[in-house]
Tab-separated table of C-alpha atoms and ligand atoms in Angstrom:
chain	number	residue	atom	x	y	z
H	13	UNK	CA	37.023	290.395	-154.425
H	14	UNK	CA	36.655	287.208	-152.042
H	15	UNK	CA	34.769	284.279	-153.325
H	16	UNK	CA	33.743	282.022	-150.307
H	17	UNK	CA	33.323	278.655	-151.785
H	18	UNK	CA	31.938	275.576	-149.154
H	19	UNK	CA	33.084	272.284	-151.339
H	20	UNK	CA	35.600	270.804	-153.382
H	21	UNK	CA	33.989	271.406	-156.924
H	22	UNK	CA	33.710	274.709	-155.889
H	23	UNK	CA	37.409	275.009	-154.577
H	24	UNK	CA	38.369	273.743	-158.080
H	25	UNK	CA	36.413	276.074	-160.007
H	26	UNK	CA	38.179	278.696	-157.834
H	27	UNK	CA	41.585	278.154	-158.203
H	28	UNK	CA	41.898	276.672	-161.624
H	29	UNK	CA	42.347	279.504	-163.701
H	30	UNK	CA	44.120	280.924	-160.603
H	31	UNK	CA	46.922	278.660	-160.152
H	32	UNK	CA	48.603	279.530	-163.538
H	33	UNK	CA	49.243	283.416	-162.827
H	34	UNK	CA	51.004	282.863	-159.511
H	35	UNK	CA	51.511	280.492	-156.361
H	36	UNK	CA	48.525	279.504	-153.795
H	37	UNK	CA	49.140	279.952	-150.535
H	38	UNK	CA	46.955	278.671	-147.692
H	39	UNK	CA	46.277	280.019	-144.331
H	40	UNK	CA	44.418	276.915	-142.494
H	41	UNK	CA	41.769	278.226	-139.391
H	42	UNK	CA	39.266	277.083	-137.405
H	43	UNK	CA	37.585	280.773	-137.989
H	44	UNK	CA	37.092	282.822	-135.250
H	45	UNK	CA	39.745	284.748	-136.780
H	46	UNK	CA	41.523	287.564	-134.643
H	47	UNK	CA	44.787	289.875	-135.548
H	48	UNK	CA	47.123	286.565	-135.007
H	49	UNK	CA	45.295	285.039	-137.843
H	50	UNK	CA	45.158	288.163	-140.414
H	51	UNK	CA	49.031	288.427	-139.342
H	52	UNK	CA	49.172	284.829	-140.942
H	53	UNK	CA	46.923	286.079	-143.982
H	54	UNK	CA	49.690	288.964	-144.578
H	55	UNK	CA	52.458	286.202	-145.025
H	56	UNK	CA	50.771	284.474	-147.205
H	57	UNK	CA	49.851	287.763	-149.452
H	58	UNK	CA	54.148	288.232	-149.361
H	59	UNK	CA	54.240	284.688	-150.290
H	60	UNK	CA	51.828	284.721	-153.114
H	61	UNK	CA	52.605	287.791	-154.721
H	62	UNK	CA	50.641	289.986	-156.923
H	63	UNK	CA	49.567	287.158	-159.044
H	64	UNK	CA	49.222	284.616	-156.826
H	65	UNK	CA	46.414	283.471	-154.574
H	66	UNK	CA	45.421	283.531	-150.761
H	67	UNK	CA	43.464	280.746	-149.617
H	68	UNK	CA	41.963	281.099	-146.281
H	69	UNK	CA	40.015	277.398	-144.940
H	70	UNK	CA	37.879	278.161	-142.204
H	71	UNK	CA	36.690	274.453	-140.776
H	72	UNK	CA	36.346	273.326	-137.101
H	73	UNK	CA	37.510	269.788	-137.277
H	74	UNK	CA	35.773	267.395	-135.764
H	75	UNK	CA	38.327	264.615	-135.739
H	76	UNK	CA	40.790	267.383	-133.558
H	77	UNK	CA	38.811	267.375	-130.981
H	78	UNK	CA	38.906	265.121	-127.767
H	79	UNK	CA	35.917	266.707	-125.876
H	80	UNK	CA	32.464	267.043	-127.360
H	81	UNK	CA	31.932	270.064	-125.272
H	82	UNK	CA	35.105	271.718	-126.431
H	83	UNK	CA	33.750	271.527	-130.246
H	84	UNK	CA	30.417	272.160	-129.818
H	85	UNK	CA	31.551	275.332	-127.968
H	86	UNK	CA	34.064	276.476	-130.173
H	87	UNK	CA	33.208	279.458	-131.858
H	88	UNK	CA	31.456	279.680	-135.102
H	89	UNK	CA	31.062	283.608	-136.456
H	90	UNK	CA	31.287	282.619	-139.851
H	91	UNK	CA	30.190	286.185	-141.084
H	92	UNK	CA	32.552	288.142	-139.006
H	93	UNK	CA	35.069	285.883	-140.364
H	94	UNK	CA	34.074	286.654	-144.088
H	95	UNK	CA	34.224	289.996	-143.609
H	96	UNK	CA	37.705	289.845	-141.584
H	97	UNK	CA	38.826	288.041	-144.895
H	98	UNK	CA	37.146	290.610	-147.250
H	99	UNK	CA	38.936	293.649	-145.915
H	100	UNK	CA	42.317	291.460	-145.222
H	101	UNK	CA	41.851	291.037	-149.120
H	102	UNK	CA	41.621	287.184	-148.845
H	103	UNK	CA	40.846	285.863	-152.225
H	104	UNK	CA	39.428	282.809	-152.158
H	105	UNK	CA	37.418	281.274	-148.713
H	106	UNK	CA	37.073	277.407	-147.908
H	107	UNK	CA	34.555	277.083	-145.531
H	108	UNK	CA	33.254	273.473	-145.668
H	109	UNK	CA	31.258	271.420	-143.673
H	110	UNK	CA	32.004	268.558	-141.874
H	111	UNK	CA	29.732	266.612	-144.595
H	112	UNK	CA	32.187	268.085	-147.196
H	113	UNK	CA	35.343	267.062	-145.911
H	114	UNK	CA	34.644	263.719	-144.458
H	115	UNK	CA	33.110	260.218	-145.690
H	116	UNK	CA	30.602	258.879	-143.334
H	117	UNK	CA	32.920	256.046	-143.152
H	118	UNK	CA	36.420	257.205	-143.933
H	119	UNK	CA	38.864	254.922	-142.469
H	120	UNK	CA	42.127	256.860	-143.329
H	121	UNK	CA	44.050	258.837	-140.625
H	122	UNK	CA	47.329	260.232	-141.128
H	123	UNK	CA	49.343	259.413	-137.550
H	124	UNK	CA	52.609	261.583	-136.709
H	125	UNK	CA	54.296	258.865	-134.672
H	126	UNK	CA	57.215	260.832	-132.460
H	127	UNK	CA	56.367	264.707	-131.954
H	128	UNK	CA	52.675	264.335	-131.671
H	129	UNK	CA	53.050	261.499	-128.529
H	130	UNK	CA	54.801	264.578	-126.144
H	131	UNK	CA	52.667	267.581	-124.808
H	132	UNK	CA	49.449	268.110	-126.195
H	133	UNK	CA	49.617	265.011	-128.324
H	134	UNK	CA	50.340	263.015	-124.904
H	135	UNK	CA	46.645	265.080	-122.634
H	136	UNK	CA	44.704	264.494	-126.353
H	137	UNK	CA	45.802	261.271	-127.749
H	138	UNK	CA	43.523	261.816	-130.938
H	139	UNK	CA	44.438	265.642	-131.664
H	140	UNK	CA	47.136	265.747	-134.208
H	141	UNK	CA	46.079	262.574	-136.348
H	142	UNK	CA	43.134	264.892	-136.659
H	143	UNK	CA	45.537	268.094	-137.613
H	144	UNK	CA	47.216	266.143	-139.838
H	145	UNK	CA	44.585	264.391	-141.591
H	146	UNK	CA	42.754	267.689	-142.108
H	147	UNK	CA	46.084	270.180	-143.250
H	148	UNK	CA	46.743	267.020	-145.839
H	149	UNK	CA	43.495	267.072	-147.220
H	150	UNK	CA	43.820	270.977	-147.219
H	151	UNK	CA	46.918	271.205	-149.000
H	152	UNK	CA	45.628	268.158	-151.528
H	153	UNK	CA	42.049	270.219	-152.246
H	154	UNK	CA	43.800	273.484	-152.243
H	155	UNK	CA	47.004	272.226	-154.409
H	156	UNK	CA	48.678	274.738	-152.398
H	157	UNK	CA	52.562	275.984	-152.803
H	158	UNK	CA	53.191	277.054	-149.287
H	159	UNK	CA	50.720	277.349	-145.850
H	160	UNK	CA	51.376	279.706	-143.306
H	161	UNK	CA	50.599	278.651	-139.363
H	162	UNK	CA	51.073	280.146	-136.153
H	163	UNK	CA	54.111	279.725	-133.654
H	164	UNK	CA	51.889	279.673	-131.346
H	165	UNK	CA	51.081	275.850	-131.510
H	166	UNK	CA	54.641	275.718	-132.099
H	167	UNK	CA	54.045	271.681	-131.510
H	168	UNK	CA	51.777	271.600	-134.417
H	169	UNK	CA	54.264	273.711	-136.745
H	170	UNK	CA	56.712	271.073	-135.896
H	171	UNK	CA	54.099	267.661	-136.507
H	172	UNK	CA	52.848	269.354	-139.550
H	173	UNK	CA	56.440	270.334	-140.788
H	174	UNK	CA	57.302	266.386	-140.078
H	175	UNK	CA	54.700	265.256	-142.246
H	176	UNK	CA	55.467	267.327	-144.935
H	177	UNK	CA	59.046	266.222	-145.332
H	178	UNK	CA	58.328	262.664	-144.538
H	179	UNK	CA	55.447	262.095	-146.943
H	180	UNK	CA	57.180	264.451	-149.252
H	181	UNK	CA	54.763	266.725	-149.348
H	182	UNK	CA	55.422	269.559	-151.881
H	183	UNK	CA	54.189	272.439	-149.927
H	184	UNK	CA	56.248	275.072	-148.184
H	185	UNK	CA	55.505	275.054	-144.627
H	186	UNK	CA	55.901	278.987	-143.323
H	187	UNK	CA	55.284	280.165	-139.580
H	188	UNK	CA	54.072	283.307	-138.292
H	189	UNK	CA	54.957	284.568	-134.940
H	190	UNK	CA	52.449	284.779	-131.813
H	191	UNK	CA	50.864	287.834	-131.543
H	192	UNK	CA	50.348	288.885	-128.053
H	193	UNK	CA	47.435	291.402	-126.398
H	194	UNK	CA	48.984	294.467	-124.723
H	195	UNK	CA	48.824	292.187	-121.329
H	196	UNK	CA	51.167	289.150	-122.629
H	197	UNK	CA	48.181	286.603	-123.171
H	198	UNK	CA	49.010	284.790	-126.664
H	199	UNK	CA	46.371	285.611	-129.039
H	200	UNK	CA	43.604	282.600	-129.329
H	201	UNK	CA	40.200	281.963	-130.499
H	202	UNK	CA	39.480	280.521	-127.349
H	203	UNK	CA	40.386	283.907	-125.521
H	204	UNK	CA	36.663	284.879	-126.276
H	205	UNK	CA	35.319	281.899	-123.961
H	206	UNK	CA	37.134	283.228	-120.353
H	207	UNK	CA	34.829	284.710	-118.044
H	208	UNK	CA	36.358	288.841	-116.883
H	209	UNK	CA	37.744	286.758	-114.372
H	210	UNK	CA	39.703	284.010	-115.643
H	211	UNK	CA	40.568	286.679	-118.984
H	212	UNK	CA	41.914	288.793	-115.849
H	213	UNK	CA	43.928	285.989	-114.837
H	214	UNK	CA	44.982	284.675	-118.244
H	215	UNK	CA	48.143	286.871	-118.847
H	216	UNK	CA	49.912	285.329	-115.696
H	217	UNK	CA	50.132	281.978	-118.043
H	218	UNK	CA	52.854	283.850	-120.235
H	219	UNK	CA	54.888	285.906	-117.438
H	220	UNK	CA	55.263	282.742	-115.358
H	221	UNK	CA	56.969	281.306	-118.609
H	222	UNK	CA	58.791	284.462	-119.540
H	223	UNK	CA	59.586	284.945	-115.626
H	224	UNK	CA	60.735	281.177	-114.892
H	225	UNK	CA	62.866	281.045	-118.054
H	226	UNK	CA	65.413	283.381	-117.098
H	227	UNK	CA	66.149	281.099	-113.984
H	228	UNK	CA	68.870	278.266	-114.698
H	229	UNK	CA	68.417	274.983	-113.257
H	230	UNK	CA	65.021	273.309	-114.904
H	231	UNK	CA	64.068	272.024	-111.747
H	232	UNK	CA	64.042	275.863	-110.616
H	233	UNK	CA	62.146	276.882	-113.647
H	234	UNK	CA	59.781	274.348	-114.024
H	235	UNK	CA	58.958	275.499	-110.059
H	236	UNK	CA	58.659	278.696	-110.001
H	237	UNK	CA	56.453	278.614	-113.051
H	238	UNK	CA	53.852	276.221	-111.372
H	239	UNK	CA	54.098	278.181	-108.217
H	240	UNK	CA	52.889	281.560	-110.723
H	241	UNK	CA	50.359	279.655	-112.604
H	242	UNK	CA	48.726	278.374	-109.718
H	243	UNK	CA	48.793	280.900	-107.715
H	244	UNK	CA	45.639	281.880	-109.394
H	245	UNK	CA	42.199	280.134	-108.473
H	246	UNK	CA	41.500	279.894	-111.576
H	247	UNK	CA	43.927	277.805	-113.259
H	248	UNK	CA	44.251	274.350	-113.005
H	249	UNK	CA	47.330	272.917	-114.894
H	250	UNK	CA	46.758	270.156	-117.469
H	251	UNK	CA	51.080	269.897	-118.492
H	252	UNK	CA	53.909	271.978	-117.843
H	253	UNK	CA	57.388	270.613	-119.696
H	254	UNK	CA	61.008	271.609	-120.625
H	255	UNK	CA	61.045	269.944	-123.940
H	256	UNK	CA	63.404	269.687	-126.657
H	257	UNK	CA	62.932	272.643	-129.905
H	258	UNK	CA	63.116	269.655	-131.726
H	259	UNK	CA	62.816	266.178	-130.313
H	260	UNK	CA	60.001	267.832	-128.252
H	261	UNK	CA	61.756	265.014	-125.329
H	262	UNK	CA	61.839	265.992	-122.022
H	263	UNK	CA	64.720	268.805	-121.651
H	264	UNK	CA	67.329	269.143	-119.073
H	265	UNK	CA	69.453	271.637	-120.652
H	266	UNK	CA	69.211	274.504	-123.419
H	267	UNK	CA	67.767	275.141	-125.993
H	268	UNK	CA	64.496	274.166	-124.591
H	269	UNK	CA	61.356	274.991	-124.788
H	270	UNK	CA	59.040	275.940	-121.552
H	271	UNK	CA	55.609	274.710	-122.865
H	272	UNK	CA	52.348	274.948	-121.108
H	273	UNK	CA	48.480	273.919	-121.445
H	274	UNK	CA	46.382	275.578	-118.490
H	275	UNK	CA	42.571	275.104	-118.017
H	276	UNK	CA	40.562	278.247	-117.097
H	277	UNK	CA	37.485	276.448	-116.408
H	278	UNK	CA	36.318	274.670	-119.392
H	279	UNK	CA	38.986	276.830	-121.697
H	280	UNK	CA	42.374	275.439	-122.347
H	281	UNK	CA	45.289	277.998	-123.197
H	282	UNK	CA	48.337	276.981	-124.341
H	283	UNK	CA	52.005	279.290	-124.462
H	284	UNK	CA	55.565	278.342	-124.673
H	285	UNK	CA	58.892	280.109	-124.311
H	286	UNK	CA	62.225	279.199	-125.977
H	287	UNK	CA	65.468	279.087	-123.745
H	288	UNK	CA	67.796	279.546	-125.972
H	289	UNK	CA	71.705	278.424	-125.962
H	290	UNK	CA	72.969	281.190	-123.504
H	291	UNK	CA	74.846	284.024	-125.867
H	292	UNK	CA	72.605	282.424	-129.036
H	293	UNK	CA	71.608	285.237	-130.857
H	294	UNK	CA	67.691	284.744	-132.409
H	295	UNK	CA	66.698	284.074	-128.752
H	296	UNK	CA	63.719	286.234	-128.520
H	297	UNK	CA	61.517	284.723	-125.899
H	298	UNK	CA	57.760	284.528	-127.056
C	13	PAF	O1	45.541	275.661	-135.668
C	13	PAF	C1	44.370	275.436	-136.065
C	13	PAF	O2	43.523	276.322	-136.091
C	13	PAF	C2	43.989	274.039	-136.526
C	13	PAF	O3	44.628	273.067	-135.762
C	13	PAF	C3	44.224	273.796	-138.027
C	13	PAF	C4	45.691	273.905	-138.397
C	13	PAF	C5	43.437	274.818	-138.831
C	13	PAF	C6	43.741	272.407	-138.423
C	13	PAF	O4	42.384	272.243	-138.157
């Protein structure tokens, strides 16, 4: 059975008796959930074992967003989501509201000082001392043991996996790969906003990546994967960076990573592709 609780007291209550027959492991979401997210739900079953507990927080955060239009348009289908998390045997929904998880006037942010300034951090100044303010209220509310999230915001897997080991957080950070539609584009919530024609369009993000990284010179890459992006009408480029796996710096060699935020109109996408060490094994390009 899932219980869907929308409030602290009520996470308690849900996870007290919980929490002493096995580990809790969260899946954080902003809803809107799609096969990339129940792929995420199925680590965190592995994780928790029979006994333990899947937590799935469904919350669009406010303090994430830059744009006012961008939030108010995300999508909201809380009951599709419920059921999602019903027959992907979730066991315990957080689905707050912004009243719930924020003071009127909190005045506590948790800031991510290197990673977060590159990339999306550096075209939404505000975004990850919003992701990280929420995921370390999650895991304190929750109590959590691990939380699973998606390699698909690979730079928020890598701000989030900084603050845990520099506030010492004590939750295992896990990471799901990106799930892909049978035409390349990355899985998203914000898939469901494209018009046919810029959804048409939208795989061309991910084979300009996957195209331009087998090239060798980064001037050459980054190139021919503007030339592919815009090439469509539709897309309007807000970055596109050879970055460091880890510093997230501005790349000139391998292993990099090809990372990418394109507007559709009003949508943003974002992909990335890893460029390996040439003859590295693990290399799989997502
Ligand atoms: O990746 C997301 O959906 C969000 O950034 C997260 C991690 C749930 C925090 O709001």
């Amino acid at each position: 059975m899932t219980l869907t609780v929308h409030d602290a007291a009520g996470l308690r209550d849900a996870l007290r008796a919980r929490r002493t027959a096995g580990p809790v492991v969260l899946v954080p979401t902003m809803g809107a959930l799609h096969a990339g997210h129940l792929s995420l739900v199925a680590i965190a079953r592995e994780r928790a074992g029979e006994g333990g507990t899947v937590v799935v927080s469904i919350f669009v955060n406010p303090i994430q967003f830059d744009r006012r239009d961008d939030l108010d348009a995300y999508p909201r289908p809380l009951e599709a989501d419920l059921d999602a998390c019903r027959s992907a045997g979730v066991d315990v929904v957080f689905a707050p509201s912004a009243d719930a998880m924020y003071a009127p006037d909190r005045s506590v942010t948790v800031t991510e000082t290197a990673l977060s300034r590159h990339l999306c951090g550096a075209s939404r100044p505000c975004h990850f001392d919003g992701v990280c303010t929420v995921c370390l209220k999650l895991f304190l509310l929750t109590g959590c043991d691990a939380a699973v999230f998606g390699e698909k915001d690979f730079q928020q897997l890598a701000v989030i996996r900084r603050m845990a080991r520099d506030l010492d957080v004590p939750v295992e950070i896990l990471a799901g790969p990106t799930l892909r539609e049978p035409d390349g584009l990355a899985m998203s919530s914000r898939n469901a906003r494209l018009t046919p024609k810029q959804r048409a369009d939208a795989p061309r993000l991910h084979r300009a990546l996957r195209d331009a990284a087998a090239l060798d010179s980064p001037a050459d890459i980054l190139a021919a994967a503007r030339r592919e992006i815009e090439a469509s009408p539709h897309a309007r480029i807000d970055y596109l960076e050879l970055v460091h796996p880890h510093t997230l710096r501005p790349a000139s060699a391998r292993p990099a990573v090809l990372a990418a935020a394109v507007f559709y109109g009003h949508v943003r996408l974002i992909d990335h592709v890893h460029l390996p060490v040439a003859g590295a094994s693990g290399s799989g390009k997502k």
